[in-house]
CSV table of C-alpha atoms in Angstrom, one decimal:
chain,number,residue,atom,x,y,z
A,1,ASP,CA,275.1,158.0,30.4
A,2,ALA,CA,272.8,155.7,32.5
A,3,MET,CA,273.3,152.2,31.5
A,4,VAL,CA,270.2,150.7,33.2
A,5,ILE,CA,267.2,152.4,32.9
A,6,GLN,CA,264.4,152.2,34.8
A,7,ASN,CA,260.6,153.5,33.9
A,8,PRO,CA,258.9,154.7,35.7
A,9,ARG,CA,260.7,156.1,38.6
A,10,TYR,CA,257.8,156.4,40.8
A,11,GLN,CA,254.4,154.2,40.0
A,12,VAL,CA,251.4,154.6,41.9
A,13,THR,CA,248.4,152.3,41.5
A,14,GLN,CA,245.4,150.9,42.9
A,15,PHE,CA,244.7,147.9,45.0
A,16,GLY,CA,244.2,145.0,42.6
A,17,LYS,CA,245.3,147.3,39.2
A,18,PRO,CA,247.7,145.6,37.3
A,19,VAL,CA,251.0,147.2,36.8
A,20,THR,CA,254.0,147.2,34.7
A,21,LEU,CA,257.3,148.2,35.5
A,22,SER,CA,260.3,148.5,32.7
A,23,CYS,CA,263.9,148.1,32.4
A,24,SER,CA,266.2,148.8,29.7
A,25,GLN,CA,269.8,148.0,29.2
A,26,THR,CA,272.5,149.3,26.9
A,27,LEU,CA,275.1,146.8,27.8
A,28,ASN,CA,274.2,144.3,25.9
A,29,HIS,CA,274.5,141.7,29.0
A,30,ASN,CA,272.9,138.5,29.0
A,31,VAL,CA,271.5,138.5,32.4
A,32,MET,CA,269.1,140.7,34.0
A,33,TYR,CA,267.7,140.3,37.2
A,34,TRP,CA,264.6,141.8,39.1
A,35,TYR,CA,264.8,142.5,42.8
A,36,GLN,CA,262.0,143.7,45.6
A,37,GLN,CA,263.3,145.7,48.1
A,38,LYS,CA,261.2,146.9,51.2
A,39,SER,CA,262.1,149.8,53.7
A,40,SER,CA,265.5,148.6,55.6
A,41,GLN,CA,265.8,145.4,53.9
A,42,ALA,CA,268.1,143.5,51.6
A,43,PRO,CA,267.1,143.7,48.0
A,44,LYS,CA,265.2,140.4,47.4
A,45,LEU,CA,265.9,138.5,44.3
A,46,LEU,CA,262.2,137.8,42.5
A,47,PHE,CA,263.8,136.2,39.3
A,48,HIS,CA,266.2,136.5,36.6
A,49,TYR,CA,267.1,136.0,32.8
A,50,TYR,CA,269.7,134.2,31.3
A,51,ASP,CA,269.4,135.0,27.6
A,52,LYS,CA,265.6,133.9,27.1
A,53,ASP,CA,266.2,131.4,29.9
A,54,PHE,CA,263.7,132.4,32.8
A,55,ASN,CA,264.6,131.4,36.1
A,56,ASN,CA,262.2,131.8,38.7
A,57,GLU,CA,262.9,132.3,42.7
A,58,ALA,CA,260.7,129.6,44.4
A,59,ASP,CA,259.5,132.3,46.8
A,60,THR,CA,258.1,134.4,44.2
A,61,PRO,CA,254.7,134.9,44.3
A,62,ASP,CA,252.6,134.2,41.3
A,63,ASN,CA,251.3,137.7,41.3
A,64,PHE,CA,254.5,138.5,39.7
A,65,GLN,CA,255.7,137.8,36.0
A,66,SER,CA,258.2,138.9,33.8
A,67,ARG,CA,259.0,139.5,30.3
A,68,ARG,CA,262.0,139.8,28.2
A,69,PRO,CA,261.1,140.5,24.7
A,70,ASN,CA,264.9,140.9,23.5
A,71,THR,CA,268.2,141.4,25.0
A,72,SER,CA,268.0,145.0,25.7
A,73,PHE,CA,264.7,144.8,27.6
A,74,CYS,CA,263.0,143.4,30.5
A,75,PHE,CA,259.4,143.9,32.1
A,76,LEU,CA,257.9,143.4,35.4
A,77,ASP,CA,254.2,142.6,35.6
A,78,ILE,CA,252.4,142.5,38.9
A,79,ARG,CA,248.8,141.2,37.9
A,80,SER,CA,247.2,142.4,41.0
A,81,PRO,CA,249.3,144.4,43.5
A,82,GLY,CA,248.4,144.0,46.8
A,83,LEU,CA,249.4,146.5,49.8
A,84,GLY,CA,252.2,144.2,50.5
A,85,ASP,CA,253.6,145.0,47.0
A,86,ALA,CA,254.6,148.4,47.8
A,87,ALA,CA,258.2,148.4,47.7
A,88,MET,CA,261.4,149.5,45.3
A,89,TYR,CA,261.9,147.6,42.4
A,90,LEU,CA,265.3,147.1,41.2
A,91,CYS,CA,266.5,146.0,37.6
A,92,ALA,CA,270.1,144.8,37.5
A,93,THR,CA,272.4,143.2,34.9
A,94,SER,CA,275.4,141.3,34.3
A,95,ARG,CA,277.6,139.9,31.9
A,96,GLU,CA,277.5,135.9,30.7
A,97,ARG,CA,281.2,135.9,31.3
A,98,GLY,CA,284.3,137.8,32.4
A,99,ALA,CA,286.5,138.8,34.8
A,100,ALA,CA,283.6,139.6,37.4
A,101,TYR,CA,280.0,139.2,37.4
A,102,ILE,CA,279.5,142.9,38.3
A,103,GLN,CA,275.9,143.9,38.7
A,104,TYR,CA,274.7,147.1,37.2
A,105,PHE,CA,271.6,148.5,39.0
A,106,GLY,CA,269.2,150.7,37.5
A,107,ALA,CA,267.7,153.9,39.5
A,108,GLY,CA,264.4,151.7,40.7
A,109,THR,CA,260.9,152.1,40.3
A,110,ARG,CA,259.1,153.0,43.7
A,111,LEU,CA,255.8,151.3,43.4
A,112,SER,CA,253.1,153.0,46.0
A,113,VAL,CA,249.9,150.4,46.3
A,114,LEU,CA,246.8,152.7,47.4
B,1,GLU,CA,271.5,127.1,51.1
B,2,LEU,CA,273.7,130.1,51.0
B,3,LYS,CA,273.3,132.9,53.9
B,4,VAL,CA,275.2,135.9,54.2
B,5,GLU,CA,275.3,137.9,57.6
B,6,GLN,CA,276.6,141.0,58.2
B,7,ASN,CA,277.5,142.8,61.6
B,8,PRO,CA,277.0,145.3,62.6
B,9,LEU,CA,273.4,145.9,61.3
B,10,PHE,CA,273.4,149.4,62.7
B,11,LEU,CA,276.5,152.0,63.2
B,12,SER,CA,276.8,154.9,64.2
B,13,MET,CA,280.7,156.7,64.6
B,14,GLN,CA,282.2,159.8,64.9
B,15,GLU,CA,284.1,161.8,62.0
B,16,GLY,CA,287.4,160.7,61.9
B,17,LYS,CA,287.2,157.2,63.3
B,18,ASN,CA,288.1,154.3,62.2
B,19,TYR,CA,285.7,151.1,61.9
B,20,THR,CA,285.0,147.6,60.3
B,21,ILE,CA,281.9,146.1,59.2
B,22,TYR,CA,281.8,142.3,58.6
B,23,CYS,CA,280.3,139.9,56.3
B,24,ASN,CA,280.0,136.2,56.8
B,25,TYR,CA,278.8,134.0,54.5
B,26,SER,CA,278.2,130.4,54.8
B,27,THR,CA,279.2,128.3,51.9
B,28,THR,CA,281.9,128.1,49.1
B,29,SER,CA,281.4,131.1,47.2
B,30,ASP,CA,283.4,132.0,44.4
B,31,ARG,CA,282.8,136.2,44.2
B,32,LEU,CA,282.1,138.5,47.0
B,33,TYR,CA,280.8,142.1,46.3
B,34,TRP,CA,280.1,145.2,48.4
B,35,TYR,CA,277.5,147.8,47.8
B,36,ARG,CA,276.6,151.3,48.6
B,37,GLN,CA,273.2,152.3,48.8
B,38,ASP,CA,272.1,155.8,49.9
B,39,PRO,CA,268.4,156.7,51.2
B,40,GLY,CA,265.7,156.1,48.7
B,41,LYS,CA,268.4,155.2,46.0
B,42,SER,CA,269.6,152.3,44.0
B,43,LEU,CA,272.8,150.5,44.8
B,44,GLU,CA,276.5,151.2,43.6
B,45,SER,CA,278.7,148.6,43.0
B,46,LEU,CA,281.8,149.4,45.5
B,47,PHE,CA,284.2,146.4,45.1
B,48,VAL,CA,284.4,142.8,43.8
B,49,LEU,CA,286.7,140.4,45.5
B,50,LEU,CA,287.7,137.3,43.2
B,51,SER,CA,290.0,135.4,45.3
B,52,ASN,CA,291.3,134.8,48.9
B,53,GLY,CA,293.6,137.4,50.1
B,54,ALA,CA,292.3,140.1,47.5
B,55,VAL,CA,292.0,143.7,48.9
B,56,LYS,CA,290.6,146.4,47.4
B,57,GLN,CA,290.8,149.9,48.4
B,58,GLU,CA,288.9,153.0,47.0
B,59,GLY,CA,289.3,156.4,49.3
B,60,ARG,CA,288.3,156.0,52.7
B,61,LEU,CA,287.1,152.2,52.1
B,62,MET,CA,288.9,149.2,51.9
B,63,ALA,CA,287.7,145.6,51.4
B,64,SER,CA,289.5,142.3,52.0
B,65,LEU,CA,288.3,138.5,51.5
B,66,ASP,CA,289.3,135.5,53.3
B,67,THR,CA,287.8,132.5,51.7
B,68,LYS,CA,289.1,130.1,54.1
B,69,ALA,CA,287.2,131.9,57.0
B,70,ARG,CA,284.4,132.9,54.7
B,71,LEU,CA,284.7,136.5,55.9
B,72,SER,CA,285.0,139.6,53.9
B,73,THR,CA,285.7,142.8,56.1
B,74,LEU,CA,285.0,146.6,54.7
B,75,HIS,CA,287.3,149.1,56.8
B,76,ILE,CA,286.4,152.6,57.0
B,77,THR,CA,289.2,154.9,57.6
B,78,ALA,CA,289.1,158.3,58.7
B,79,ALA,CA,285.2,158.3,58.4
B,80,VAL,CA,283.6,161.5,57.0
B,81,HIS,CA,279.7,162.1,56.7
B,82,ASP,CA,279.4,161.6,53.1
B,83,LEU,CA,280.0,157.9,54.1
B,84,SER,CA,276.9,157.5,55.7
B,85,ALA,CA,274.6,155.2,53.9
B,86,THR,CA,273.8,151.3,54.0
B,87,TYR,CA,276.5,149.0,52.9
B,88,PHE,CA,275.7,145.6,51.6
B,89,CYS,CA,277.6,142.6,50.6
B,90,ALA,CA,276.5,140.0,48.5
B,91,VAL,CA,278.0,136.5,47.1
B,92,THR,CA,277.7,134.4,44.3
B,93,THR,CA,278.0,130.6,44.3
B,94,SER,CA,279.9,129.1,41.3
B,95,GLY,CA,278.2,128.5,38.0
B,96,THR,CA,275.1,130.7,38.9
B,97,TYR,CA,274.2,134.0,38.3
B,98,LYS,CA,272.5,134.6,41.5
B,99,TYR,CA,273.6,137.0,44.1
B,100,ILE,CA,272.7,136.7,47.6
B,101,PHE,CA,272.7,140.0,50.0
B,102,GLY,CA,273.7,140.2,53.3
B,103,THR,CA,271.5,141.9,55.7
B,104,GLY,CA,273.2,145.2,55.5
B,105,THR,CA,275.0,148.0,57.6
B,106,ARG,CA,273.6,151.3,58.0
B,107,LEU,CA,276.4,153.6,58.8
B,108,LYS,CA,275.9,157.1,60.1
B,109,VAL,CA,279.0,159.1,60.6
B,110,LEU,CA,278.4,162.1,63.0
B,111,ALA,CA,279.9,165.2,62.5
């Protein structure tokens, strides 16, 4: 059974039209991450939550926002998508503490911007 | 700033051959991870290496870690076509929850 679920799997939006991507987890992990991955590149961390503590990467554009209303859900909001924001967006979780901070990834949402 | 480099970036190999992918990182790290990614898909966790000298094996893949050299290797034994994918290593630093990914190695196994 899927433990990190991303919806939708494919999202098409128009230039400048706000879009929200969602991620839910059944693992009860404290840490949730959002990555952006463009073709043939490594995943790039946008931000992560440790519980409700939000940690933004210095180079994440202001156009990207996130919300975590509870442990299970996390959202990525792109306020005004540009053509350069077309990418795969990956959500991942990890435990607060444990033998290893293994990350569990969702299947990803592929965003297209027209 | 922690940097993670992999080589080679691209690897084309014949079935049945052995090869090694290298992952170098620039500062002290306490954990190293290997992931596999198939085209258009998400990342799948392969190995977690927690200490110097750690070795993990799963099927035709074996990963090792040398923290003194800041080097991890992913060794492929008798490659098969199903191993064709992109492989990423990633490291974390103590006390943070941030993973730094390597550049990735795109592996193609030719029949």
